[in-house]
CSV table of C-alpha atoms and ligand atoms in Angstrom, one decimal:
chain,number,residue,atom,x,y,z
A,1,UNK,CA,0.2,-0.5,0.2
A,2,UNK,CA,1.1,3.5,-0.8
A,3,UNK,CA,0.6,6.3,2.1
A,4,UNK,CA,1.2,10.0,1.2
A,5,UNK,CA,4.2,10.4,3.5
A,6,UNK,CA,2.7,13.3,5.0
A,7,UNK,CA,-0.3,14.2,4.0
A,8,UNK,CA,-3.2,14.5,5.1
A,9,UNK,CA,-4.7,16.8,7.8
A,10,UNK,CA,-3.6,15.6,10.6
A,11,UNK,CA,-0.3,15.9,9.2
A,12,UNK,CA,0.5,12.9,10.8
A,13,UNK,CA,3.3,10.5,8.1
A,14,UNK,CA,1.1,8.0,8.1
A,15,UNK,CA,3.3,6.0,6.2
A,16,UNK,CA,5.3,5.6,9.3
A,17,UNK,CA,2.5,4.1,11.1
A,18,UNK,CA,2.5,1.1,7.7
A,19,UNK,CA,6.2,0.7,8.3
A,20,UNK,CA,6.3,0.3,12.3
A,21,UNK,CA,2.9,-2.6,11.7
A,22,UNK,CA,1.9,-5.4,10.6
A,23,UNK,CA,-1.6,-4.4,9.8
A,24,UNK,CA,-2.7,-2.4,6.9
A,25,UNK,CA,-3.2,1.2,7.4
A,26,UNK,CA,-5.4,2.8,5.0
A,27,UNK,CA,-5.9,6.3,4.1
A,28,UNK,CA,-9.2,8.3,2.4
A,29,UNK,CA,-9.0,7.0,-0.7
A,30,UNK,CA,-7.3,3.4,-1.0
A,31,UNK,CA,-9.3,0.4,-1.4
A,32,UNK,CA,-9.3,-1.1,1.9
A,33,UNK,CA,-10.6,2.1,3.8
A,34,UNK,CA,-14.4,1.9,2.9
A,35,UNK,CA,-14.4,-1.2,4.2
A,36,UNK,CA,-11.8,-0.7,7.4
A,37,UNK,CA,-13.6,2.2,8.3
A,38,UNK,CA,-17.1,1.3,7.7
A,39,UNK,CA,-19.5,1.0,10.3
A,40,UNK,CA,-22.9,-1.1,11.1
A,41,UNK,CA,-25.0,1.7,11.6
A,42,UNK,CA,-24.8,3.4,8.4
A,43,UNK,CA,-26.1,6.2,9.7
A,44,UNK,CA,-22.9,7.3,10.9
A,45,UNK,CA,-20.1,9.1,9.0
A,46,UNK,CA,-16.8,7.3,9.9
A,47,UNK,CA,-14.3,9.0,7.8
A,48,UNK,CA,-11.1,8.8,10.4
A,49,UNK,CA,-7.5,10.7,8.7
A,50,UNK,CA,-5.7,6.9,8.8
A,51,UNK,CA,-7.4,3.0,10.5
A,52,UNK,CA,-4.9,0.9,11.5
A,53,UNK,CA,-6.0,-3.3,11.1
A,54,UNK,CA,-4.2,-3.7,14.2
A,55,UNK,CA,-2.4,-7.5,13.3
A,56,UNK,CA,-1.7,-7.3,16.7
A,57,UNK,CA,-1.4,-6.1,20.3
A,58,UNK,CA,2.2,-4.6,19.7
A,59,UNK,CA,0.3,-3.5,16.3
A,60,UNK,CA,-1.6,-1.5,19.4
A,61,UNK,CA,0.9,-0.5,20.8
A,62,UNK,CA,2.6,1.5,18.3
A,63,UNK,CA,-0.3,3.2,16.8
A,64,UNK,CA,-1.0,4.5,20.1
A,65,UNK,CA,3.1,5.8,20.3
A,66,UNK,CA,3.1,6.8,16.8
A,67,UNK,CA,-0.1,9.3,17.5
A,68,UNK,CA,1.7,11.0,20.4
A,69,UNK,CA,4.7,11.8,18.9
A,70,UNK,CA,2.3,13.2,16.8
A,71,UNK,CA,0.0,14.8,18.1
A,72,UNK,CA,-3.1,13.5,17.2
A,73,UNK,CA,-5.8,11.1,18.6
A,74,UNK,CA,-7.2,7.9,18.3
A,75,UNK,CA,-10.6,5.7,18.4
A,76,UNK,CA,-10.8,2.3,18.9
A,77,UNK,CA,-14.3,0.7,16.9
A,78,UNK,CA,-14.6,-3.3,16.4
A,79,UNK,CA,-17.9,-4.1,15.2
A,80,UNK,CA,-19.2,0.1,14.9
A,81,UNK,CA,-22.2,-0.7,16.4
A,82,UNK,CA,-22.0,2.3,18.5
A,83,UNK,CA,-20.2,4.9,16.3
A,84,UNK,CA,-20.1,8.7,17.6
A,85,UNK,CA,-19.0,10.7,14.0
A,86,UNK,CA,-18.0,13.4,15.9
A,87,UNK,CA,-15.0,10.4,18.1
A,88,UNK,CA,-13.6,8.9,14.7
A,89,UNK,CA,-11.7,11.7,13.1
A,90,UNK,CA,-8.6,11.3,13.7
A,91,UNK,CA,-6.1,7.5,13.8
A,92,UNK,CA,-9.3,4.9,14.0
A,93,UNK,CA,-7.4,1.5,15.1
A,94,UNK,CA,-10.4,-1.4,13.7
A,95,UNK,CA,-9.3,-4.3,16.1
A,96,UNK,CA,-11.5,-7.2,14.0
A,97,UNK,CA,-8.8,-8.9,13.2
A,98,UNK,CA,-8.3,-9.9,17.8
A,99,UNK,CA,-10.4,-12.4,16.6
A,100,UNK,CA,-9.0,-15.4,19.2
A,101,UNK,CA,-11.8,-17.3,21.2
A,102,UNK,CA,-10.1,-19.9,24.7
A,103,UNK,CA,-12.4,-21.3,26.3
A,104,UNK,CA,-12.2,-22.9,29.3
A,105,UNK,CA,-15.0,-25.5,29.9
A,106,UNK,CA,-13.3,-27.2,33.5
A,107,UNK,CA,-13.2,-23.6,35.1
A,108,UNK,CA,-16.1,-21.8,33.2
A,109,UNK,CA,-14.2,-19.0,31.4
A,110,UNK,CA,-13.7,-17.8,28.2
A,111,UNK,CA,-10.8,-15.6,26.8
A,112,UNK,CA,-11.5,-12.9,23.2
A,113,UNK,CA,-9.4,-10.7,21.3
A,114,UNK,CA,-10.9,-7.0,20.9
A,115,UNK,CA,-12.4,-8.3,17.0
A,116,UNK,CA,-14.7,-10.8,17.8
A,117,UNK,CA,-18.5,-11.0,18.8
A,118,UNK,CA,-20.7,-12.9,21.0
A,119,UNK,CA,-21.8,-15.0,18.1
A,120,UNK,CA,-18.2,-16.9,18.7
A,121,UNK,CA,-18.2,-17.8,22.2
A,122,UNK,CA,-21.8,-18.2,22.2
A,123,UNK,CA,-20.7,-21.2,19.8
A,124,UNK,CA,-17.3,-22.7,21.4
A,125,UNK,CA,-19.3,-22.4,25.2
A,126,UNK,CA,-22.4,-24.2,23.8
A,127,UNK,CA,-20.6,-28.1,23.9
A,128,UNK,CA,-19.9,-27.4,27.2
A,129,UNK,CA,-23.1,-26.0,28.7
A,130,UNK,CA,-21.6,-22.5,28.8
A,131,UNK,CA,-22.8,-19.3,27.6
A,132,UNK,CA,-21.5,-15.6,28.4
A,133,UNK,CA,-23.7,-13.0,29.2
A,134,UNK,CA,-24.2,-11.8,25.5
A,135,UNK,CA,-26.3,-8.7,24.6
A,136,UNK,CA,-29.4,-8.2,22.5
A,137,UNK,CA,-27.2,-9.7,19.2
A,138,UNK,CA,-24.4,-12.0,19.1
A,139,UNK,CA,-23.3,-9.7,16.1
A,140,UNK,CA,-22.4,-7.2,18.6
A,141,UNK,CA,-18.7,-7.0,19.8
A,142,UNK,CA,-17.8,-8.3,23.1
A,143,UNK,CA,-15.3,-5.2,24.0
A,144,UNK,CA,-17.1,-2.0,23.3
A,145,UNK,CA,-20.8,-4.3,24.7
A,146,UNK,CA,-18.8,-5.2,27.9
A,147,UNK,CA,-16.8,-1.7,29.1
A,148,UNK,CA,-20.1,-0.3,28.7
A,149,UNK,CA,-21.7,-2.3,31.6
A,150,UNK,CA,-23.3,-5.1,28.9
A,151,UNK,CA,-26.8,-4.9,29.8
A,152,UNK,CA,-28.0,-8.4,28.3
A,153,UNK,CA,-31.6,-11.0,28.2
A,154,UNK,CA,-30.1,-12.4,31.2
A,155,UNK,CA,-29.6,-9.5,33.4
A,156,UNK,CA,-32.0,-10.1,36.1
A,157,UNK,CA,-30.3,-13.3,36.6
A,158,UNK,CA,-26.9,-13.3,36.3
A,159,UNK,CA,-26.1,-9.7,36.7
A,160,UNK,CA,-23.9,-7.6,33.9
A,161,UNK,CA,-21.9,-7.9,31.3
A,162,UNK,CA,-19.3,-6.6,33.6
A,163,UNK,CA,-20.1,-8.1,36.6
A,164,UNK,CA,-18.1,-11.0,34.8
A,165,UNK,CA,-15.1,-9.9,33.9
A,166,UNK,CA,-11.1,-11.6,35.3
A,167,UNK,CA,-9.0,-9.4,33.5
A,168,UNK,CA,-8.2,-7.2,30.6
A,169,UNK,CA,-5.6,-6.9,28.5
A,170,UNK,CA,-5.7,-2.8,27.3
A,171,UNK,CA,-2.9,-0.7,25.3
A,172,UNK,CA,-3.7,2.9,27.9
A,173,UNK,CA,-3.0,6.4,26.4
A,174,UNK,CA,0.8,6.5,27.7
A,175,UNK,CA,1.3,3.8,24.8
A,176,UNK,CA,1.8,0.9,27.3
A,177,UNK,CA,0.6,-2.6,27.1
A,178,UNK,CA,-0.8,-3.5,30.4
A,179,UNK,CA,-2.8,-6.8,32.0
A,180,UNK,CA,-5.4,-5.6,33.9
A,181,UNK,CA,-7.1,-7.3,37.2
A,182,UNK,CA,-8.8,-6.8,40.7
A,183,UNK,CA,-5.3,-6.7,41.9
A,184,UNK,CA,-3.1,-5.3,39.4
A,185,UNK,CA,-3.8,-1.6,38.1
A,186,UNK,CA,-7.3,-1.8,40.4
A,187,UNK,CA,-8.4,1.8,39.1
A,188,UNK,CA,-7.9,0.4,35.3
A,189,UNK,CA,-10.2,-2.2,36.9
A,190,UNK,CA,-13.1,0.1,38.1
A,191,UNK,CA,-13.1,2.5,34.9
A,192,UNK,CA,-12.1,0.1,32.0
A,193,UNK,CA,-16.0,-1.1,33.1
A,194,UNK,CA,-18.7,0.9,32.3
A,195,UNK,CA,-15.9,3.8,31.2
A,196,UNK,CA,-16.0,2.1,27.7
A,197,UNK,CA,-13.1,3.2,25.7
A,198,UNK,CA,-12.0,6.1,27.7
A,199,UNK,CA,-8.9,5.2,29.2
A,200,UNK,CA,-7.6,3.1,25.9
A,201,UNK,CA,-7.5,0.2,23.8
A,202,UNK,CA,-8.8,-3.4,25.0
A,203,UNK,CA,-6.8,-6.2,23.0
A,204,UNK,CA,-7.9,-8.8,24.7
A,205,UNK,CA,-10.8,-10.0,27.6
A,206,UNK,CA,-11.7,-12.8,30.1
A,207,UNK,CA,-14.3,-13.1,31.7
A,208,UNK,CA,-16.6,-16.4,33.6
A,209,UNK,CA,-19.3,-17.9,31.8
A,210,UNK,CA,-22.4,-18.7,32.8
A,211,UNK,CA,-23.8,-23.0,33.4
A,212,UNK,CA,-27.1,-22.3,31.0
A,213,UNK,CA,-26.9,-24.8,28.1
A,214,UNK,CA,-30.8,-24.1,26.9
A,215,UNK,CA,-33.3,-21.1,28.7
A,216,UNK,CA,-36.9,-21.7,28.3
A,217,UNK,CA,-37.9,-17.8,26.3
A,218,UNK,CA,-38.8,-16.4,22.7
A,219,UNK,CA,-40.6,-13.6,22.0
A,220,UNK,CA,-44.6,-13.1,22.1
A,221,UNK,CA,-46.3,-11.7,19.2
A,222,UNK,CA,-49.6,-9.8,19.4
A,223,UNK,CA,-51.3,-7.0,17.4
A,224,UNK,CA,-50.2,-3.7,17.4
A,225,UNK,CA,-54.2,-3.1,18.4
A,226,UNK,CA,-53.8,-5.1,21.5
A,227,UNK,CA,-50.4,-3.0,23.0
A,228,UNK,CA,-52.3,-1.0,25.3
A,229,UNK,CA,-54.2,-4.0,26.9
A,230,UNK,CA,-50.8,-6.2,26.6
A,231,UNK,CA,-48.4,-3.6,28.5
A,232,UNK,CA,-51.2,-3.1,31.3
A,233,UNK,CA,-50.5,-7.1,31.3
A,234,UNK,CA,-47.1,-6.8,31.2
A,235,UNK,CA,-46.2,-4.0,34.0
A,236,UNK,CA,-48.1,-6.3,36.9
A,237,UNK,CA,-46.6,-9.7,35.9
A,238,UNK,CA,-43.3,-8.5,34.8
A,239,UNK,CA,-43.8,-6.9,38.2
A,240,UNK,CA,-44.2,-10.1,40.0
A,241,UNK,CA,-41.4,-11.6,38.5
A,242,UNK,CA,-39.2,-13.7,40.2
A,243,UNK,CA,-35.3,-13.2,39.1
A,244,UNK,CA,-35.0,-15.8,36.6
A,245,UNK,CA,-36.7,-13.9,34.3
A,246,UNK,CA,-35.8,-11.7,32.5
A,247,UNK,CA,-38.3,-9.9,30.3
A,248,UNK,CA,-39.3,-7.4,27.5
A,249,UNK,CA,-41.9,-5.7,25.2
A,250,UNK,CA,-41.7,-3.6,22.2
A,251,UNK,CA,-43.5,-2.4,19.8
A,252,UNK,CA,-42.5,-2.6,16.0
A,253,UNK,CA,-43.0,-1.8,12.9
A,254,UNK,CA,-41.3,-3.9,10.5
A,255,UNK,CA,-41.5,-3.2,6.6
A,256,UNK,CA,-42.9,-5.9,4.7
A,257,UNK,CA,-39.2,-7.5,2.9
A,258,UNK,CA,-37.6,-10.8,2.9
A,259,UNK,CA,-36.9,-12.4,5.9
A,260,UNK,CA,-39.7,-10.9,7.9
A,261,UNK,CA,-42.9,-13.0,8.6
A,262,UNK,CA,-45.9,-12.3,6.5
A,263,UNK,CA,-47.8,-11.3,10.3
A,264,UNK,CA,-45.4,-9.2,11.8
A,265,UNK,CA,-44.7,-6.9,8.6
A,266,UNK,CA,-45.8,-3.5,7.0
A,267,UNK,CA,-48.3,-3.5,10.2
A,268,UNK,CA,-47.4,-2.1,14.7
A,269,UNK,CA,-46.8,-5.2,16.4
A,270,UNK,CA,-45.5,-6.0,20.4
A,271,UNK,CA,-43.0,-8.3,21.2
A,272,UNK,CA,-43.6,-9.7,24.5
A,273,UNK,CA,-39.1,-11.3,25.4
A,274,UNK,CA,-38.9,-13.7,27.7
A,275,UNK,CA,-35.6,-15.6,29.3
A,276,UNK,CA,-36.6,-18.0,31.9
A,277,UNK,CA,-32.8,-19.9,33.4
A,278,UNK,CA,-35.3,-21.7,35.5
A,279,UNK,CA,-36.6,-25.5,34.1
A,280,UNK,CA,-39.2,-24.9,31.4
A,281,UNK,CA,-41.8,-26.3,33.4
A,282,UNK,CA,-41.6,-23.8,35.9
A,283,UNK,CA,-40.8,-21.4,33.0
A,284,UNK,CA,-43.2,-22.0,31.5
A,285,UNK,CA,-46.3,-21.9,34.4
A,286,UNK,CA,-44.6,-18.4,34.8
A,287,UNK,CA,-45.5,-17.4,30.5
A,288,UNK,CA,-49.2,-18.3,30.8
A,289,UNK,CA,-50.5,-14.7,31.9
A,290,UNK,CA,-48.7,-13.0,29.0
A,291,UNK,CA,-50.0,-15.6,26.4
A,292,UNK,CA,-53.4,-14.7,27.5
A,293,UNK,CA,-53.0,-11.4,27.8
A,294,UNK,CA,-54.8,-11.0,24.0
A,295,UNK,CA,-54.6,-13.1,21.0
A,296,UNK,CA,-51.3,-14.3,20.1
A,297,UNK,CA,-50.3,-13.8,16.4
A,298,UNK,CA,-46.9,-15.4,16.7
A,299,UNK,CA,-45.9,-17.1,19.7
A,300,UNK,CA,-41.9,-18.8,19.4
A,301,UNK,CA,-41.5,-18.6,23.5
A,302,UNK,CA,-40.0,-22.6,24.1
A,303,UNK,CA,-37.5,-24.6,25.7
A,304,UNK,CA,-34.3,-23.5,23.4
A,305,UNK,CA,-30.7,-24.2,23.5
A,306,UNK,CA,-29.1,-20.8,24.6
A,307,UNK,CA,-27.7,-20.6,21.3
A,308,UNK,CA,-30.9,-19.8,19.9
A,309,UNK,CA,-30.4,-16.5,22.8
A,310,UNK,CA,-30.9,-13.9,19.5
A,311,UNK,CA,-34.6,-15.3,19.2
A,312,UNK,CA,-35.5,-13.4,21.8
A,313,UNK,CA,-35.3,-9.7,20.9
A,314,UNK,CA,-35.3,-10.6,17.4
A,315,UNK,CA,-32.8,-7.2,16.1
A,316,UNK,CA,-31.5,-6.8,13.2
A,317,UNK,CA,-27.8,-8.4,11.5
A,318,UNK,CA,-27.9,-6.9,8.9
A,319,UNK,CA,-25.9,-3.0,8.8
A,320,UNK,CA,-29.1,-0.7,9.3
A,321,UNK,CA,-28.7,3.4,8.5
A,322,UNK,CA,-30.5,3.4,12.9
A,323,UNK,CA,-31.4,6.6,14.2
A,324,UNK,CA,-31.3,5.9,18.3
A,325,UNK,CA,-32.1,7.8,21.3
A,326,UNK,CA,-33.0,6.6,24.8
A,327,UNK,CA,-33.1,6.6,28.5
A,328,UNK,CA,-33.4,5.1,31.7
A,329,UNK,CA,-36.7,5.3,33.4
A,330,UNK,CA,-36.9,4.5,37.2
A,331,UNK,CA,-40.5,3.1,37.6
A,332,UNK,CA,-42.9,2.3,34.7
A,333,UNK,CA,-46.9,3.1,35.8
A,334,UNK,CA,-49.9,3.5,34.1
A,335,UNK,CA,-49.6,7.3,33.2
A,336,UNK,CA,-45.8,6.3,31.3
A,337,UNK,CA,-47.6,3.8,29.2
A,338,UNK,CA,-49.7,5.6,28.5
A,339,UNK,CA,-47.7,8.3,27.7
A,340,UNK,CA,-45.9,6.0,25.0
A,341,UNK,CA,-48.8,5.1,23.8
A,342,UNK,CA,-50.3,8.2,23.0
A,343,UNK,CA,-46.6,8.3,20.2
A,344,UNK,CA,-46.1,5.3,19.4
A,345,UNK,CA,-49.4,3.2,19.5
A,346,UNK,CA,-51.7,2.2,17.5
A,347,UNK,CA,-53.6,4.4,15.5
A,348,UNK,CA,-49.9,6.8,15.4
A,349,UNK,CA,-48.2,7.6,12.8
A,350,UNK,CA,-44.9,6.8,14.4
A,351,UNK,CA,-41.6,6.2,12.4
A,352,UNK,CA,-39.8,4.4,15.0
A,353,UNK,CA,-39.2,1.1,13.9
A,354,UNK,CA,-39.0,-0.1,17.4
A,355,UNK,CA,-39.7,1.0,20.8
A,356,UNK,CA,-38.3,-1.4,23.3
A,357,UNK,CA,-38.9,-0.7,27.6
A,358,UNK,CA,-36.7,-3.5,28.9
A,359,UNK,CA,-37.4,-4.0,33.2
A,360,UNK,CA,-34.4,-4.2,34.9
A,361,UNK,CA,-34.0,-4.9,38.2
A,362,UNK,CA,-33.1,-8.7,40.1
A,363,UNK,CA,-29.2,-9.0,39.7
A,364,UNK,CA,-28.3,-5.8,37.4
A,365,UNK,CA,-29.4,-3.8,40.2
A,366,UNK,CA,-26.9,-5.5,42.9
A,367,UNK,CA,-22.9,-3.9,43.0
A,368,UNK,CA,-21.3,-6.8,41.0
A,369,UNK,CA,-18.3,-8.3,43.4
A,370,UNK,CA,-15.4,-5.6,42.3
A,371,UNK,CA,-16.4,-1.5,42.4
A,372,UNK,CA,-17.0,-0.2,38.5
A,373,UNK,CA,-17.5,3.0,36.3
A,374,UNK,CA,-21.6,1.8,35.9
A,375,UNK,CA,-23.5,4.2,37.4
A,376,UNK,CA,-27.0,3.0,37.0
A,377,UNK,CA,-27.8,0.3,38.7
A,378,UNK,CA,-30.8,2.4,40.0
A,379,UNK,CA,-32.8,2.1,36.8
A,380,UNK,CA,-35.4,0.9,37.1
A,381,UNK,CA,-36.4,0.5,33.2
A,382,UNK,CA,-34.3,1.2,29.8
A,383,UNK,CA,-36.1,2.2,26.9
A,384,UNK,CA,-34.8,3.1,23.7
A,385,UNK,CA,-36.1,4.2,20.7
A,386,UNK,CA,-34.8,3.5,17.2
A,387,UNK,CA,-35.8,4.0,13.5
A,388,UNK,CA,-34.2,4.9,10.8
A,389,UNK,CA,-32.6,8.0,9.7
A,390,UNK,CA,-33.7,8.8,6.7
A,391,UNK,CA,-37.7,8.4,7.7
A,392,UNK,CA,-38.8,12.5,7.4
A,393,UNK,CA,-39.0,13.5,11.1
A,394,UNK,CA,-38.0,10.5,13.1
A,395,UNK,CA,-35.3,12.6,15.2
A,396,UNK,CA,-38.3,14.6,16.3
A,397,UNK,CA,-40.7,11.7,17.6
A,398,UNK,CA,-37.7,10.2,19.3
A,399,UNK,CA,-37.4,13.7,21.2
A,400,UNK,CA,-40.9,14.2,21.6
A,401,UNK,CA,-40.8,10.4,23.3
A,402,UNK,CA,-38.7,10.8,25.6
A,403,UNK,CA,-40.4,14.4,26.6
A,404,UNK,CA,-43.1,12.7,27.4
A,405,UNK,CA,-41.7,10.3,29.2
A,406,UNK,CA,-39.8,13.0,31.5
A,407,UNK,CA,-41.2,12.5,34.3
A,408,UNK,CA,-40.1,9.1,34.9
A,409,UNK,CA,-36.5,9.5,33.9
A,410,UNK,CA,-33.9,8.5,35.9
A,411,UNK,CA,-30.5,9.5,36.5
A,412,UNK,CA,-27.5,8.0,34.4
A,413,UNK,CA,-28.1,7.0,31.0
A,414,UNK,CA,-26.7,3.2,30.4
A,415,UNK,CA,-23.6,3.1,28.2
A,416,UNK,CA,-24.0,0.9,25.5
A,417,UNK,CA,-27.0,3.3,25.1
A,418,UNK,CA,-26.1,6.3,24.9
A,419,UNK,CA,-25.3,8.2,21.5
A,420,UNK,CA,-23.9,11.9,22.1
A,421,UNK,CA,-20.9,12.8,23.7
A,422,UNK,CA,-22.8,15.0,25.6
A,423,UNK,CA,-24.6,11.5,26.9
A,424,UNK,CA,-22.0,10.0,27.5
A,425,UNK,CA,-21.1,12.4,30.6
A,426,UNK,CA,-24.4,11.9,31.8
A,427,UNK,CA,-24.1,8.0,32.7
A,428,UNK,CA,-21.2,8.5,35.4
A,429,UNK,CA,-22.5,10.3,38.9
A,430,UNK,CA,-19.8,12.5,40.4
A,431,UNK,CA,-17.6,10.4,42.0
A,432,UNK,CA,-17.3,7.8,38.9
A,433,UNK,CA,-16.3,10.8,36.5
A,434,UNK,CA,-14.0,12.2,39.3
A,435,UNK,CA,-12.6,8.8,39.6
A,436,UNK,CA,-12.2,8.3,35.8
A,437,UNK,CA,-10.3,11.4,35.3
A,438,UNK,CA,-7.8,11.2,37.6
A,439,UNK,CA,-7.6,7.1,35.7
A,440,UNK,CA,-6.9,8.9,32.6
A,441,UNK,CA,-4.9,11.7,34.4
A,442,UNK,CA,-2.3,8.6,34.8
A,443,UNK,CA,-2.4,6.8,32.1
A,444,UNK,CA,-3.3,8.9,29.1
A,445,UNK,CA,-1.9,12.1,30.8
A,446,UNK,CA,-1.8,13.7,26.8
A,447,UNK,CA,-5.5,12.7,25.8
A,448,UNK,CA,-4.6,10.6,23.0
A,449,UNK,CA,-7.9,8.5,23.5
A,450,UNK,CA,-9.9,10.3,21.5
A,451,UNK,CA,-13.2,9.1,23.7
A,452,UNK,CA,-11.2,10.1,27.1
A,453,UNK,CA,-11.7,13.5,25.9
A,454,UNK,CA,-15.6,13.5,26.3
A,455,UNK,CA,-14.5,14.1,29.8
A,456,UNK,CA,-13.1,17.3,29.5
B,501,FAD,C1,-28.5,-3.7,17.0
B,501,FAD,C2,-27.2,-4.1,19.0
B,501,FAD,C3,-27.8,-4.4,19.8
B,501,FAD,C4,-27.6,-4.3,20.5
B,501,FAD,N1,-28.3,-5.1,22.1
B,501,FAD,C5,-27.3,-4.2,23.1
B,501,FAD,C6,-27.9,-5.1,24.1
B,501,FAD,O1,-28.4,-6.5,24.4
B,501,FAD,N2,-27.3,-4.6,24.6
B,501,FAD,C7,-26.0,-3.9,25.4
B,501,FAD,O2,-25.9,-3.4,27.0
B,501,FAD,N3,-26.0,-2.8,24.6
B,501,FAD,C8,-26.1,-3.3,22.7
B,501,FAD,N4,-26.5,-2.1,22.7
B,501,FAD,C9,-25.2,-1.2,22.0
B,501,FAD,C10,-23.8,-2.2,21.9
B,501,FAD,O3,-23.2,-2.8,23.3
B,501,FAD,C11,-22.4,-0.8,22.2
B,501,FAD,O4,-23.3,-0.1,21.0
B,501,FAD,C12,-21.4,-1.3,21.8
B,501,FAD,O5,-20.2,-0.2,22.4
B,501,FAD,C13,-20.8,-1.8,20.6
B,501,FAD,O6,-19.9,-2.6,20.5
B,501,FAD,P1,-19.3,-2.7,19.1
B,501,FAD,O7,-18.1,-2.9,19.2
B,501,FAD,O8,-19.9,-3.9,18.5
B,501,FAD,O9,-19.3,-1.3,17.7
B,501,FAD,P2,-17.6,-0.1,17.9
B,501,FAD,O10,-18.6,0.5,16.6
B,501,FAD,O11,-16.4,-1.2,17.4
B,501,FAD,O12,-17.0,0.5,19.6
B,501,FAD,C14,-18.1,1.0,20.6
B,501,FAD,C15,-17.7,1.8,21.4
B,501,FAD,O13,-17.1,0.5,22.0
B,501,FAD,C16,-16.0,1.0,22.0
B,501,FAD,N5,-15.3,-0.2,21.9
B,501,FAD,C17,-14.9,-0.9,20.9
B,501,FAD,N6,-13.9,-2.0,21.0
B,501,FAD,C18,-13.0,-1.2,22.1
B,501,FAD,C19,-11.4,-1.8,21.5
B,501,FAD,N7,-10.9,-2.1,21.3
B,501,FAD,N8,-11.6,-0.8,23.5
B,501,FAD,C20,-11.4,0.1,24.2
B,501,FAD,N9,-13.1,0.4,23.5
B,501,FAD,C21,-13.6,-0.1,23.4
B,501,FAD,C22,-15.3,2.4,22.8
B,501,FAD,O14,-15.8,3.4,23.0
B,501,FAD,C23,-16.2,2.4,20.8
B,501,FAD,O15,-16.7,3.9,20.4
B,501,FAD,C24,-27.0,-2.6,20.7
B,501,FAD,C25,-26.2,-1.8,19.7
B,501,FAD,C26,-26.8,-1.8,18.9
B,501,FAD,C27,-26.8,-1.7,17.5
């Protein structure tokens, strides 16, 4: 690859980085550039001055040291499920190539490179009856998801993904590759779990698995006209649900396209998502009340292997131009449901593809064994809105939904569901912010890691 010696608006000689590293370095105009930078979320313009596809941890060390020498900033990207345009303008390091996965079945833990998506771990762990605390879709990257807390479909039983982390290998902003555990660099162990990519570029992560060969669950679908009655039942039913059960509902307006079952396409539907981690019989008994809430149009709730976990949330797999918004709620009373339905329910022309409410609580709300920078344990519900960015009015409509539920909005957002640098800061309480800033001063004194800069 030919890289101009000193070109680019940031004045960094990326040819030098190319010579230092084994991985591919590309600048705009190079053949490899578009494929390396393009995020899953097609609506976010990710156009860095240069991208390095890291071959190994040493490449990441060289990239961070190079950035420091030339006064530019670095941002990591794995799958591009959660990019922010403002943070990806200088040197992007994609960790896609760091793809090792090792399962330790006897001790029940896994090690994964920073480019690995959950699917690979789910499939590697399943033969041993083990499962990771993955998220709503196994296409998301392990590191981005985990460093943002990691709220998955078994969260009420087992807590957050950060609660299972054993060790993290990270190249901090000072260009040093460090192994971080509860006893080695404990301040980094705190900051990296919840603080996303603020401190450095993670190269590998180790975490405990849970024994969960199967689960009882999936999604149960109703016609949109029954949404008020079903949500009413869901609120009362979920309030009694033991911690073996994790649930959410989503108002969907799925397009009429290949892969969408005809009974769900081109209309408003409501999906109740459910995972029961105890016995299938008990899970079925608990779910009977939801099955009786209204006429069911599709029932995909059954005893399944953990490898079928994506059938619970039915998230989109293909890259999507998504506009996303959300917040946490302290409560979800009748008035909040009415406010939501007034903008998204039957008879309303909502432009959103999905509006979901996840019930939190249970193990989610209890601090993990080791303190972390995740500051949202008090949240009772998570609200997420996803629209197609090109649909006119989608942004204003999402803002109107958030305004309507403002009386129930909680204190700190989930880091994984923040979509602007300002929202990012809003995910932390004052003490956590102070600890994150101190860790940045210690481990990234020159502010090389772009994301850390959002804290000011
Ligand atoms: C369809 C969909 C479903 C989702 N479901 C859930 C869910 O159920 N629960 C949940 O908690 N979240 C969920 N999320 C949010 C998701 O966890 C975040 O967007 C997460 O940051 C994605 O990580 P990524 O590596 O896949 O994305 P990327 O866009 O590649 O990375 C996003 C951010 O993660 C951090 N990061 C990535 N790689 C590194 C690295 N090597 N070192 C340090 N930091 C790094 C950085 O802050 C980076 O900006 C979902 C997102 C989507 C689009």
